[in-house]
Short mmCIF file of C-alpha atoms and ligand atoms in Angstrom, two decimals:
data_model
loop_
_atom_site.label_atom_id
_atom_site.label_comp_id
_atom_site.label_asym_id
_atom_site.label_seq_id
_atom_site.Cartn_x
_atom_site.Cartn_y
_atom_site.Cartn_z
CA MET A 1 153.89 71.67 -52.20
CA ASP A 2 151.55 69.74 -53.69
CA LEU A 3 149.19 69.04 -50.79
CA PRO A 4 147.58 65.58 -50.47
CA VAL A 5 144.32 65.25 -51.69
CA ILE A 6 142.63 62.61 -48.98
CA GLU A 7 141.72 59.36 -50.72
CA PRO A 8 141.38 56.11 -48.74
CA SER A 9 143.74 54.83 -47.27
CA PRO A 10 145.55 51.94 -48.83
CA ALA A 11 145.21 50.18 -45.82
CA ALA A 12 140.88 51.17 -46.05
CA ALA A 13 140.88 50.02 -49.84
CA ALA A 14 142.39 46.29 -48.37
CA GLY A 15 139.39 46.87 -45.29
CA CYS A 16 141.51 47.88 -42.20
CA SER A 17 142.10 46.56 -39.12
CA ALA A 18 141.60 48.59 -35.95
CA ASP A 19 144.81 49.18 -35.61
CA SER A 20 145.86 50.55 -38.56
CA CYS A 21 143.26 53.17 -38.47
CA GLY A 22 142.26 55.67 -35.97
CA ALA A 23 139.55 57.65 -34.84
CA THR A 24 139.66 61.65 -36.25
CA ALA A 25 137.99 62.97 -38.58
CA ARG A 26 140.61 62.62 -41.14
CA GLN A 27 140.77 59.66 -40.95
CA VAL A 28 137.15 58.15 -39.43
CA ASP A 29 137.52 57.99 -43.83
CA GLY A 30 139.83 55.20 -43.79
CA LEU A 31 138.01 53.16 -41.69
CA SER A 32 136.53 50.11 -43.34
CA ASP A 33 133.03 49.73 -42.66
CA ALA A 34 132.98 48.11 -39.14
CA ILE A 35 135.18 49.69 -37.92
CA ARG A 36 133.60 53.08 -38.64
CA ALA A 37 130.12 51.18 -37.66
CA ARG A 38 131.36 50.03 -34.37
CA VAL A 39 133.45 54.09 -32.97
CA GLN A 40 131.08 56.63 -35.08
CA ASP A 41 128.24 57.23 -32.44
CA HIS A 42 131.17 56.69 -29.45
CA PRO A 43 131.96 60.23 -28.63
CA CYS A 44 135.74 59.41 -26.90
CA TYR A 45 136.88 56.92 -29.61
CA SER A 46 135.91 59.37 -32.28
CA GLU A 47 136.71 63.12 -32.58
CA ASP A 48 133.77 63.79 -35.35
CA ALA A 49 131.55 61.84 -32.81
CA HIS A 50 131.74 63.68 -30.34
CA HIS A 51 130.31 66.85 -31.75
CA TYR A 52 127.04 65.37 -31.82
CA PHE A 53 126.73 62.53 -29.82
CA ALA A 54 126.75 61.98 -25.64
CA ARG A 55 127.76 60.09 -23.04
CA MET A 56 127.14 59.10 -19.61
CA HIS A 57 128.89 57.78 -16.58
CA VAL A 58 127.38 55.72 -13.95
CA ALA A 59 130.01 56.19 -10.14
CA VAL A 60 129.11 51.76 -8.83
CA ALA A 61 132.94 51.46 -8.30
CA PRO A 62 134.21 52.78 -4.81
CA ALA A 63 137.01 51.11 -4.40
CA CYS A 64 140.58 50.54 -5.99
CA ASN A 65 143.16 48.58 -6.10
CA ILE A 66 146.67 50.72 -6.42
CA GLN A 67 147.02 53.90 -5.40
CA CYS A 68 148.23 57.00 -7.63
CA HIS A 69 149.91 59.71 -6.72
CA TYR A 70 147.51 61.46 -8.29
CA CYS A 71 144.66 60.30 -6.29
CA ASN A 72 143.67 61.10 -3.44
CA ARG A 73 140.21 58.61 -2.38
CA LYS A 74 138.18 61.27 -1.41
CA TYR A 75 137.50 61.78 -4.88
CA ASP A 76 136.63 60.22 -7.94
CA CYS A 77 139.49 58.05 -9.68
CA ALA A 78 141.65 60.55 -11.39
CA ASN A 79 142.35 58.08 -14.16
CA GLU A 80 139.63 59.12 -15.81
CA SER A 81 138.28 62.04 -14.54
CA ARG A 82 139.32 65.27 -12.77
CA PRO A 83 140.58 65.31 -9.30
CA GLY A 84 138.45 67.14 -6.76
CA VAL A 85 135.09 66.83 -7.84
CA VAL A 86 133.30 63.31 -5.68
CA SER A 87 130.76 61.54 -7.49
CA GLU A 88 127.16 59.90 -5.88
CA LEU A 89 128.00 56.88 -5.34
CA LEU A 90 124.49 54.70 -7.05
CA THR A 91 123.10 50.96 -6.57
CA PRO A 92 123.43 49.10 -9.43
CA ASP A 93 119.59 48.76 -9.83
CA GLN A 94 119.97 52.58 -8.96
CA ALA A 95 122.45 53.46 -11.88
CA VAL A 96 120.08 51.28 -14.24
CA ARG A 97 117.20 53.49 -13.40
CA LYS A 98 119.27 56.38 -13.96
CA THR A 99 120.31 55.13 -17.59
CA LEU A 100 117.00 54.82 -18.57
CA ALA A 101 115.67 58.11 -17.63
CA VAL A 102 118.71 60.23 -19.52
CA ALA A 103 118.64 57.80 -22.72
CA ALA A 104 114.94 58.81 -22.82
CA ALA A 105 115.38 62.52 -22.57
CA ILE A 106 118.81 63.04 -24.03
CA PRO A 107 118.16 60.42 -27.40
CA GLN A 108 121.58 61.20 -28.29
CA MET A 109 123.26 59.68 -24.96
CA SER A 110 125.10 56.86 -26.99
CA VAL A 111 127.04 55.39 -24.19
CA LEU A 112 127.53 54.77 -20.56
CA GLY A 113 130.67 54.31 -18.73
CA ILE A 114 131.83 52.65 -16.08
CA ALA A 115 135.11 55.06 -14.92
CA GLY A 116 135.14 54.78 -11.03
CA PRO A 117 134.91 56.54 -8.56
CA GLY A 118 137.46 54.26 -7.49
CA ASP A 119 138.87 51.49 -10.05
CA PRO A 120 135.08 49.06 -11.71
CA LEU A 121 137.07 46.08 -12.08
CA ALA A 122 138.41 46.00 -8.92
CA ASN A 123 134.20 46.83 -7.44
CA PRO A 124 133.35 43.66 -10.31
CA GLU A 125 129.97 42.64 -8.43
CA ARG A 126 129.07 46.02 -9.11
CA THR A 127 130.26 47.26 -12.98
CA PHE A 128 128.81 44.02 -14.21
CA GLU A 129 125.41 43.03 -12.83
CA THR A 130 125.24 47.05 -14.00
CA PHE A 131 126.34 46.09 -17.24
CA ARG A 132 124.23 42.74 -16.60
CA GLN A 133 120.32 44.87 -17.12
CA LEU A 134 121.57 46.79 -18.97
CA ALA A 135 122.74 44.42 -22.07
CA LEU A 136 118.97 43.31 -21.14
CA LYS A 137 117.30 46.74 -20.55
CA ALA A 138 118.85 49.11 -23.21
CA PRO A 139 120.68 46.65 -25.93
CA ASP A 140 120.57 50.32 -28.03
CA ILE A 141 123.93 51.70 -24.91
CA LYS A 142 127.07 50.99 -25.91
CA LEU A 143 129.07 50.23 -23.08
CA CYS A 144 132.24 51.37 -22.44
CA VAL A 145 134.66 50.45 -18.64
CA SER A 146 137.74 52.16 -17.71
CA THR A 147 140.35 50.62 -15.88
CA ASN A 148 143.95 50.92 -14.67
CA GLY A 149 143.81 46.99 -15.71
CA LEU A 150 145.38 45.58 -12.56
CA VAL A 151 142.81 42.57 -12.56
CA LEU A 152 142.15 43.02 -16.19
CA PRO A 153 143.07 39.83 -17.23
CA ASP A 154 140.40 37.98 -14.90
CA HIS A 155 137.84 39.68 -16.16
CA VAL A 156 138.26 39.72 -20.34
CA GLU A 157 136.20 36.36 -20.59
CA GLU A 158 133.13 38.55 -19.37
CA LEU A 159 133.63 41.58 -20.67
CA ALA A 160 132.78 40.07 -24.05
CA ARG A 161 129.36 38.12 -23.08
CA TYR A 162 128.18 41.56 -22.30
CA ASP A 163 128.86 42.27 -25.33
CA ILE A 164 131.64 45.38 -24.41
CA ASP A 165 133.23 46.55 -26.65
CA HIS A 166 135.12 49.31 -25.81
CA VAL A 167 137.72 49.05 -22.45
CA THR A 168 139.26 51.84 -21.43
CA ILE A 169 143.17 51.01 -19.32
CA THR A 170 145.29 53.96 -17.72
CA ILE A 171 149.36 52.74 -19.27
CA ASN A 172 151.33 55.43 -17.43
CA CYS A 173 154.82 53.25 -18.09
CA VAL A 174 155.92 50.34 -19.47
CA ASP A 175 159.04 50.97 -17.40
CA PRO A 176 158.72 49.69 -13.03
CA GLU A 177 161.46 51.79 -12.11
CA ILE A 178 159.41 54.75 -14.07
CA GLY A 179 156.36 52.86 -12.42
CA ALA A 180 156.98 53.33 -8.72
CA ARG A 181 157.60 56.86 -9.09
CA ILE A 182 153.45 56.58 -9.87
CA TYR A 183 152.13 54.06 -7.51
CA PRO A 184 153.43 53.77 -3.94
CA TRP A 185 151.39 50.62 -3.78
CA ILE A 186 148.94 47.91 -4.86
CA PHE A 187 146.16 45.65 -3.54
CA TRP A 188 147.72 41.94 -5.01
CA LYS A 189 146.47 38.68 -3.94
CA ASN A 190 145.74 39.75 -0.40
CA ARG A 191 148.35 41.73 0.44
CA ARG A 192 150.42 45.31 -0.59
CA VAL A 193 152.94 45.49 -2.71
CA TYR A 194 155.39 48.23 -2.59
CA GLY A 195 157.18 50.07 -4.82
CA ARG A 196 159.55 48.98 -8.23
CA GLU A 197 157.60 45.14 -7.53
CA ALA A 198 153.95 46.57 -7.97
CA ALA A 199 154.50 48.27 -10.72
CA ALA A 200 156.15 45.55 -12.21
CA ILE A 201 152.96 42.95 -11.48
CA LEU A 202 151.00 46.71 -12.65
CA ILE A 203 152.94 46.35 -15.93
CA GLY A 204 152.52 42.77 -16.91
CA GLN A 205 148.67 42.83 -15.87
CA GLN A 206 147.28 46.02 -18.46
CA GLN A 207 149.38 44.81 -20.92
CA LYS A 208 148.87 40.89 -20.73
CA GLY A 209 144.70 42.34 -20.31
CA LEU A 210 145.45 44.27 -23.35
CA GLU A 211 147.00 41.73 -25.92
CA MET A 212 143.69 39.73 -24.43
CA LEU A 213 141.61 42.55 -25.51
CA SER A 214 143.29 42.64 -28.72
CA ALA A 215 142.96 39.58 -29.54
CA ARG A 216 139.16 39.02 -28.96
CA GLY A 217 138.72 42.48 -31.17
CA ILE A 218 136.95 44.59 -28.39
CA LEU A 219 138.40 48.35 -29.43
CA VAL A 220 141.63 49.10 -26.51
CA LYS A 221 141.85 53.16 -25.56
CA VAL A 222 144.95 53.70 -23.96
CA ASN A 223 144.70 56.10 -21.52
CA SER A 224 147.96 58.75 -19.49
CA VAL A 225 149.06 60.47 -17.33
CA LEU A 226 151.40 63.05 -18.55
CA ILE A 227 153.08 64.06 -15.30
CA PRO A 228 156.48 66.15 -16.38
CA GLY A 229 159.81 64.53 -15.34
CA VAL A 230 158.01 61.91 -14.10
CA ASN A 231 157.01 59.92 -17.51
CA ASP A 232 157.12 62.65 -20.26
CA ALA A 233 159.88 61.40 -21.91
CA HIS A 234 158.74 58.08 -21.52
CA LEU A 235 155.39 58.50 -23.33
CA PRO A 236 156.62 58.39 -26.70
CA GLU A 237 158.13 54.68 -26.05
CA VAL A 238 154.71 53.58 -23.94
CA SER A 239 152.46 54.85 -27.37
CA LYS A 240 154.54 52.28 -29.62
CA ILE A 241 154.02 49.34 -27.32
CA VAL A 242 150.37 49.70 -26.68
CA LYS A 243 150.00 50.14 -30.54
CA ALA A 244 151.87 46.74 -30.97
CA LYS A 245 150.22 45.15 -28.68
CA GLY A 246 146.49 46.42 -30.61
CA ALA A 247 145.49 49.42 -28.38
CA PHE A 248 142.67 51.36 -31.00
CA LEU A 249 143.63 54.94 -29.86
CA HIS A 250 146.17 56.87 -27.37
CA ASN A 251 144.69 59.35 -24.65
CA VAL A 252 147.57 61.35 -23.69
CA MET A 253 146.21 63.87 -20.60
CA PRO A 254 147.82 66.77 -18.44
CA LEU A 255 148.31 65.70 -15.01
CA ILE A 256 146.37 68.30 -12.88
CA ALA A 257 147.58 69.23 -9.90
CA GLU A 258 147.30 71.59 -6.43
CA ALA A 259 148.17 70.83 -3.12
CA GLY A 260 144.27 71.62 -2.05
CA HIS A 261 143.30 67.87 -3.81
CA GLY A 262 145.61 67.02 -1.23
CA THR A 263 147.05 64.50 -3.80
CA PHE A 264 151.17 63.55 -3.10
CA TYR A 265 151.79 65.11 -6.43
CA GLY A 266 149.93 68.09 -5.49
CA VAL A 267 150.87 68.02 -2.26
CA MET A 268 154.85 67.82 -3.33
CA GLY A 269 154.99 70.03 -5.59
CA GLN A 270 154.85 68.11 -8.81
CA ARG A 271 153.77 70.62 -11.25
CA SER A 272 150.89 69.69 -14.05
CA PRO A 273 151.70 70.57 -18.07
CA GLN A 274 151.44 73.73 -20.19
CA PRO A 275 148.77 73.05 -23.58
CA ALA A 276 152.08 73.57 -25.35
CA GLU A 277 153.93 70.62 -24.05
CA LEU A 278 150.91 68.38 -24.06
CA LYS A 279 150.43 68.90 -27.39
CA ALA A 280 153.91 68.49 -28.09
CA LEU A 281 154.06 65.31 -26.29
CA GLN A 282 150.89 63.76 -28.29
CA ASP A 283 152.22 65.12 -31.77
CA ALA A 284 155.69 63.10 -30.79
CA CYS A 285 152.94 59.72 -29.93
CA ALA A 286 151.00 61.28 -33.19
CA GLY A 287 153.94 59.37 -35.59
CA ASP A 288 153.15 56.17 -34.47
CA MET A 289 149.01 55.97 -33.34
CA ASN A 290 146.08 57.60 -33.29
CA MET A 291 145.51 60.54 -30.97
CA MET A 292 142.87 61.78 -28.58
CA ARG A 293 143.02 65.28 -28.23
CA HIS A 294 139.13 66.14 -27.64
CA CYS A 295 139.45 64.65 -24.21
CA ARG A 296 137.94 66.15 -21.84
CA GLN A 297 138.47 64.66 -19.00
CA CYS A 298 135.42 63.90 -17.27
CA ARG A 299 133.61 62.84 -14.02
CA ALA A 300 132.57 60.43 -12.96
CA ASP A 301 129.40 60.77 -13.24
CA ALA A 302 129.12 62.89 -16.03
CA VAL A 303 126.22 63.51 -17.92
CA GLY A 304 125.40 65.25 -21.33
CA LEU A 305 128.14 65.56 -24.84
CA LEU A 306 131.51 66.34 -23.94
CA GLY A 307 132.97 69.69 -22.20
CA GLU A 308 128.93 69.83 -21.06
CA ASP A 309 127.68 68.47 -17.08
CA ARG A 310 123.76 67.73 -17.03
CA GLY A 311 124.50 65.50 -14.77
CA ALA A 312 123.12 68.38 -11.66
CA GLU A 313 119.47 67.31 -13.74
CA PHE A 314 119.56 64.01 -13.27
CA THR A 315 120.00 63.32 -9.50
CA LEU A 316 118.64 60.46 -7.43
CA ASP A 317 115.20 62.23 -6.44
CA LYS A 318 114.95 63.83 -9.54
CA ILE A 319 115.45 60.25 -11.64
CA GLU A 320 112.68 58.85 -8.45
CA ALA A 321 109.83 61.24 -10.36
CA MET A 322 110.70 61.16 -13.81
CA GLU A 323 108.10 58.23 -16.28
CA VAL A 324 110.23 56.31 -18.46
CA ASP A 325 108.98 54.70 -21.78
CA TYR A 326 112.27 53.47 -22.65
CA GLU A 327 110.72 51.22 -26.13
CA ALA A 328 109.18 54.86 -26.74
CA ALA A 329 112.27 56.53 -26.20
CA MET A 330 114.14 53.74 -28.07
CA VAL A 331 112.92 54.42 -31.71
CA VAL A 332 113.15 58.26 -30.93
CA ARG A 333 116.72 57.60 -30.08
CA ALA A 334 116.74 55.01 -32.93
CA ALA A 335 115.91 58.11 -35.76
CA LEU A 336 118.26 60.61 -34.19
CA ARG A 337 121.00 58.10 -34.56
CA ALA A 338 120.45 57.53 -37.95
CA GLN A 339 119.56 61.07 -39.07
CA ILE A 340 123.49 61.98 -37.24
CA ALA A 341 125.10 59.24 -39.40
CA ALA A 342 123.45 60.64 -42.75
CA GLU A 343 124.64 64.26 -41.44
CA LEU A 344 128.56 62.24 -40.39
CA ALA A 345 128.63 61.02 -44.27
CA GLU A 346 126.94 64.02 -46.50
CA LYS A 347 130.10 65.92 -44.43
CA ARG A 348 133.02 62.47 -45.11
CA ALA A 349 130.78 63.23 -49.01
CA ARG A 350 131.58 67.08 -48.39
CA ALA A 351 135.43 66.29 -48.08
CA HIS A 352 135.76 63.96 -51.06
CA ALA A 353 133.49 64.62 -53.40
CA PRO A 354 135.32 66.49 -56.35
CA ALA A 355 134.80 70.14 -56.74
CA ALA A 356 131.90 70.17 -59.47
CA SER A 357 129.62 68.44 -58.60
CA ALA A 358 129.25 70.25 -55.43
CA THR A 359 126.76 73.34 -54.69
CA PRO A 360 129.31 77.45 -55.29
CA GLN A 361 130.18 77.90 -51.42
CA VAL A 362 130.94 73.70 -51.19
CA ILE A 363 133.87 74.35 -53.28
CA LYS A 364 135.16 76.87 -51.60
CA PHE A 365 134.91 75.20 -48.26
CA GLN A 366 136.30 72.06 -50.64
CA HIS A 367 139.05 73.80 -51.63
CA GLN A 368 139.87 75.17 -48.45
CA VAL A 369 139.67 72.27 -46.81
CA ALA A 370 141.16 69.47 -49.00
CA LYS A 371 143.64 70.96 -51.09
CA PRO A 372 144.22 74.45 -50.56
CA ALA A 373 146.60 76.94 -52.43
CA PRO A 374 149.87 75.04 -52.94
CA ALA A 375 152.06 77.73 -51.27
CA VAL A 376 153.58 76.99 -47.90
CA GLY A 377 152.34 78.40 -45.06
CA ARG A 378 153.33 78.60 -41.37
CA PRO A 379 150.75 76.49 -38.82
CA VAL A 380 148.05 78.61 -37.06
CA LEU A 381 146.40 77.63 -34.06
CA MET A 382 142.70 78.95 -33.31
CA ALA A 383 140.49 78.66 -30.79
CA VAL A 384 137.15 78.42 -32.04
CA ALA A 385 133.71 78.43 -28.92
CA ALA A 386 131.54 75.82 -30.97
CA LYS A 387 128.98 73.50 -30.69
CA ASN A 388 127.18 70.32 -33.07
CA GLY A 389 130.37 70.65 -35.27
CA LEU A 390 129.65 74.07 -36.12
CA VAL A 391 130.77 77.46 -35.07
CA ALA A 392 128.17 78.15 -32.92
CA VAL A 393 128.75 79.82 -29.80
CA HIS A 394 128.85 83.52 -28.52
CA PHE A 395 132.12 83.84 -26.99
CA GLY A 396 131.07 85.17 -24.33
CA HIS A 397 129.29 81.89 -23.27
CA ALA A 398 131.43 79.83 -24.60
CA ARG A 399 132.21 77.33 -21.77
CA GLU A 400 135.57 75.49 -23.87
CA PHE A 401 137.05 76.44 -26.37
CA LEU A 402 138.39 74.12 -29.23
CA VAL A 403 141.51 74.78 -30.31
CA TYR A 404 142.35 73.54 -34.85
CA GLU A 405 145.73 73.78 -36.15
CA ALA A 406 145.54 74.92 -39.62
CA SER A 407 147.86 75.26 -42.25
CA ALA A 408 148.93 73.18 -46.03
CA ALA A 409 147.74 69.32 -44.72
CA GLY A 410 144.73 71.09 -43.40
CA ALA A 411 143.08 71.67 -40.37
CA ARG A 412 142.78 69.48 -36.81
CA LEU A 413 142.04 69.45 -33.22
CA VAL A 414 145.01 69.88 -30.60
CA GLY A 415 143.19 70.46 -27.79
CA HIS A 416 140.76 72.79 -25.95
CA ARG A 417 139.90 74.94 -23.26
CA ARG A 418 138.43 75.71 -20.51
CA ALA A 419 137.01 79.32 -20.11
CA ALA A 420 134.19 80.68 -17.54
CA SER A 421 131.41 82.58 -18.90
CA TYR A 422 130.76 85.53 -18.25
CA CYS A 423 128.85 87.10 -20.47
CA ALA A 424 124.99 88.53 -18.91
CA GLY A 425 123.47 88.78 -21.83
CA ASP A 426 123.87 89.42 -25.56
CA GLU A 427 125.26 93.19 -25.42
CA THR A 428 126.75 92.78 -21.65
CA CYS A 429 130.33 91.18 -22.66
CA GLY A 430 132.78 92.60 -20.99
CA ASP A 431 130.90 93.40 -17.95
CA ALA A 432 133.63 90.65 -15.97
CA ASP A 433 136.86 92.07 -16.84
CA SER A 434 138.58 89.35 -14.81
CA VAL A 435 137.22 86.05 -16.23
CA LEU A 436 137.69 87.26 -19.49
CA ALA A 437 141.02 88.00 -18.86
CA GLY A 438 141.93 84.70 -17.27
CA THR A 439 140.12 83.36 -20.97
CA ILE A 440 142.28 85.43 -22.82
CA ARG A 441 144.63 83.51 -21.05
CA ALA A 442 144.02 80.33 -21.47
CA LEU A 443 144.47 81.47 -25.15
CA ALA A 444 147.35 82.98 -25.42
CA ASP A 445 148.96 80.63 -28.20
CA CYS A 446 146.05 81.01 -30.96
CA GLU A 447 146.05 83.57 -32.77
CA VAL A 448 142.29 83.41 -33.92
CA VAL A 449 139.24 83.39 -31.60
CA LEU A 450 135.95 81.91 -33.91
CA CYS A 451 132.32 81.69 -32.76
CA SER A 452 129.43 83.53 -33.95
CA ARG A 453 128.80 86.73 -31.87
CA ILE A 454 131.38 88.40 -29.56
CA GLY A 455 130.81 92.01 -27.69
CA TYR A 456 132.01 95.22 -28.52
CA GLU A 457 134.82 95.08 -24.59
CA PRO A 458 135.87 91.54 -25.28
CA TRP A 459 136.82 92.13 -29.07
CA GLY A 460 139.12 95.15 -28.21
CA GLN A 461 140.39 93.54 -25.37
CA LEU A 462 141.64 89.77 -27.76
CA GLU A 463 142.79 92.42 -30.12
CA ALA A 464 144.76 93.91 -27.81
CA ALA A 465 146.58 90.99 -26.62
CA GLY A 466 147.35 89.94 -30.45
CA ILE A 467 143.49 87.36 -31.21
CA GLN A 468 141.99 88.10 -33.77
CA PRO A 469 138.50 87.55 -33.26
CA ASN A 470 136.47 86.30 -36.24
CA GLY A 471 132.37 86.41 -36.79
CA GLU A 472 132.30 85.99 -40.45
CA TYR A 473 131.73 81.81 -40.02
CA ALA A 474 128.81 81.80 -37.60
CA MET A 475 127.25 78.25 -38.43
CA GLN A 476 129.95 77.51 -40.75
CA PRO A 477 131.53 73.28 -40.36
CA ILE A 478 133.98 74.68 -38.02
CA GLU A 479 137.36 72.52 -39.86
CA GLU A 480 136.17 74.79 -43.08
CA ALA A 481 135.69 77.94 -41.31
CA VAL A 482 139.39 77.91 -39.64
CA MET A 483 141.27 76.34 -43.07
CA ALA A 484 138.85 79.51 -44.31
CA VAL A 485 140.48 81.89 -42.44
CA TRP A 486 143.41 79.99 -43.09
CA ASN A 487 143.81 80.34 -46.15
CA GLU A 488 142.83 84.04 -45.94
CA MET A 489 145.81 84.95 -43.76
CA LEU A 490 147.91 83.07 -46.33
CA ALA A 491 146.21 85.33 -49.47
CA ALA A 492 147.54 88.46 -46.70
CA GLY A 493 150.72 87.61 -46.94
CA ARG A 494 150.74 86.79 -43.24
CA LEU A 495 151.92 83.23 -42.72
CA THR A 496 155.04 83.15 -44.42
CA VAL A 497 157.40 80.51 -42.88
CA GLY A 498 159.11 81.67 -40.24
CA GLN A 499 157.16 85.23 -40.25
CA PRO A 500 156.61 85.21 -36.61
CA ALA A 501 152.69 85.78 -35.73
CA ALA A 502 151.43 89.87 -36.46
CA ARG A 503 151.09 89.98 -32.36
CA ARG A 504 154.82 88.82 -31.43
CA ALA A 505 156.58 90.21 -34.29
FE1 CLF B 601 133.18 57.22 -20.63
FE2 CLF B 601 135.40 56.91 -21.07
FE3 CLF B 601 134.06 55.37 -21.93
FE4 CLF B 601 134.61 57.57 -22.59
S1 CLF B 601 135.27 58.94 -20.93
S2 CLF B 601 134.24 54.89 -20.00
S3 CLF B 601 135.94 55.84 -23.01
S4 CLF B 601 132.34 56.64 -21.83
FE5 CLF B 601 136.40 60.14 -22.56
FE6 CLF B 601 135.57 61.55 -21.03
FE7 CLF B 601 137.54 61.80 -21.80
FE8 CLF B 601 137.09 59.42 -20.40
S5 CLF B 601 136.26 62.25 -22.56
S6 CLF B 601 137.94 60.99 -19.23
S7 CLF B 601 138.25 59.47 -23.06
FE1 SF4 B 602 143.16 56.93 -8.35
FE2 SF4 B 602 141.49 56.01 -9.99
FE3 SF4 B 602 144.59 55.66 -9.23
FE4 SF4 B 602 142.53 54.00 -7.43
S1 SF4 B 602 143.03 54.24 -10.04
S2 SF4 B 602 144.33 55.40 -6.87
S3 SF4 B 602 141.14 55.51 -7.74
S4 SF4 B 602 143.35 57.87 -9.89
#
């Protein structure tokens, strides 16, 4: 079988539009320069960017105007946050001070988002006062907001005024019958509306808001919570409709429902989806839409790279003590952005360059990434302990693993798995067996784990579980390392289509 050579898409050649291009590493190469410039340093809108750029949220929006069955108002908005965590509520002034302090301390922090703890647009004074101040004081920070969409049409003008270029709407359904099983009520025109009528109003407002934002050229990401048995079969239709109305990216997130969180779904025993169900649903939607696969369902006061939380370094008492010279910080931030942009451009160029112009090392990887051997091999899931786009983390120190699917079509990110860190030092991996067992369970569908180093004990336990550890590609770019391993497996005859993974044979 001839494998696809990655080339700019016809859309790119014609100067593609936001709704025809995606934000994944491979698709970014098909973006027009204008769109690429808008997403290349946004860690949520660009899969590539999330390896390099950080985001932060400020929790300035306490109230909400709807009720979701997966939310307990004691906690943060679960539309973009893990349920069960509570944020430190800030005033707009405190939020601005915190943002400047974080941006000075973490120069790769490129995006400030407001995502809770309630709905940002149900708290318009607090939300827009924060944006207004930041647009003046920190013009180098992208502003981003996430909303349930109920009052979005009323605020599109104001969002545009503050140059808010990225808006997330949580759309779980386009059918009021399904909506009535997700939203018991909304607060609308000074009264509470229930059931199907409430869902119909909410859906209508979400769709209208989406169309208005798209008409203004604002990039819209749609989040959907995958609720097994409620909206799982319906989400591909949602994906088609929101794409047709101009959404740029679709982020299907797993429902997190635990009785301890006190949510309706948690108490009623509504189950959460398994990783394989989530991936299958994302794949089903992907035929029509660009899918986000690297969301970490971060909290409403998250700080740092996706997957890490440095919020504890920036509590109110700590930032009060910090001296911030933001003029000076902006110089450092601009230099870092330029450096990362150059690195990303080099990475794109390497993936496209003809092999003859590359170094031998790069030729090896290019062959594996852009034009793998023309044999047919089955797809393989590989977990990667990664940092900054590289296989760079010791197995025992990994807090999470990125999961890639390697196949003849190349390497693509399909999700991530959380893992507890159990290693007390470089040579002491395996001390906490139960934590290791939990990590192995989380990676049960993966055949390979790539990491920078790994101790003897976890190596043995992973192998016994049928997961092959691999430390050969330490500090190599992730996709290239993943494809190198896949090609080794192919050459060894382990990837015949129809042949199950060795451990399952
Ligand atoms: Fe925050 Fe959301 Fe903006 Fe990102 S998060 S408001 S778009 S800056 Fe990102 Fe976090 Fe997923 Fe949200 S990983 S939960 S998608
Ligand atoms: Fe909770 Fe967010 Fe839903 Fe409001 S929109 S009920 S805060 S999950």
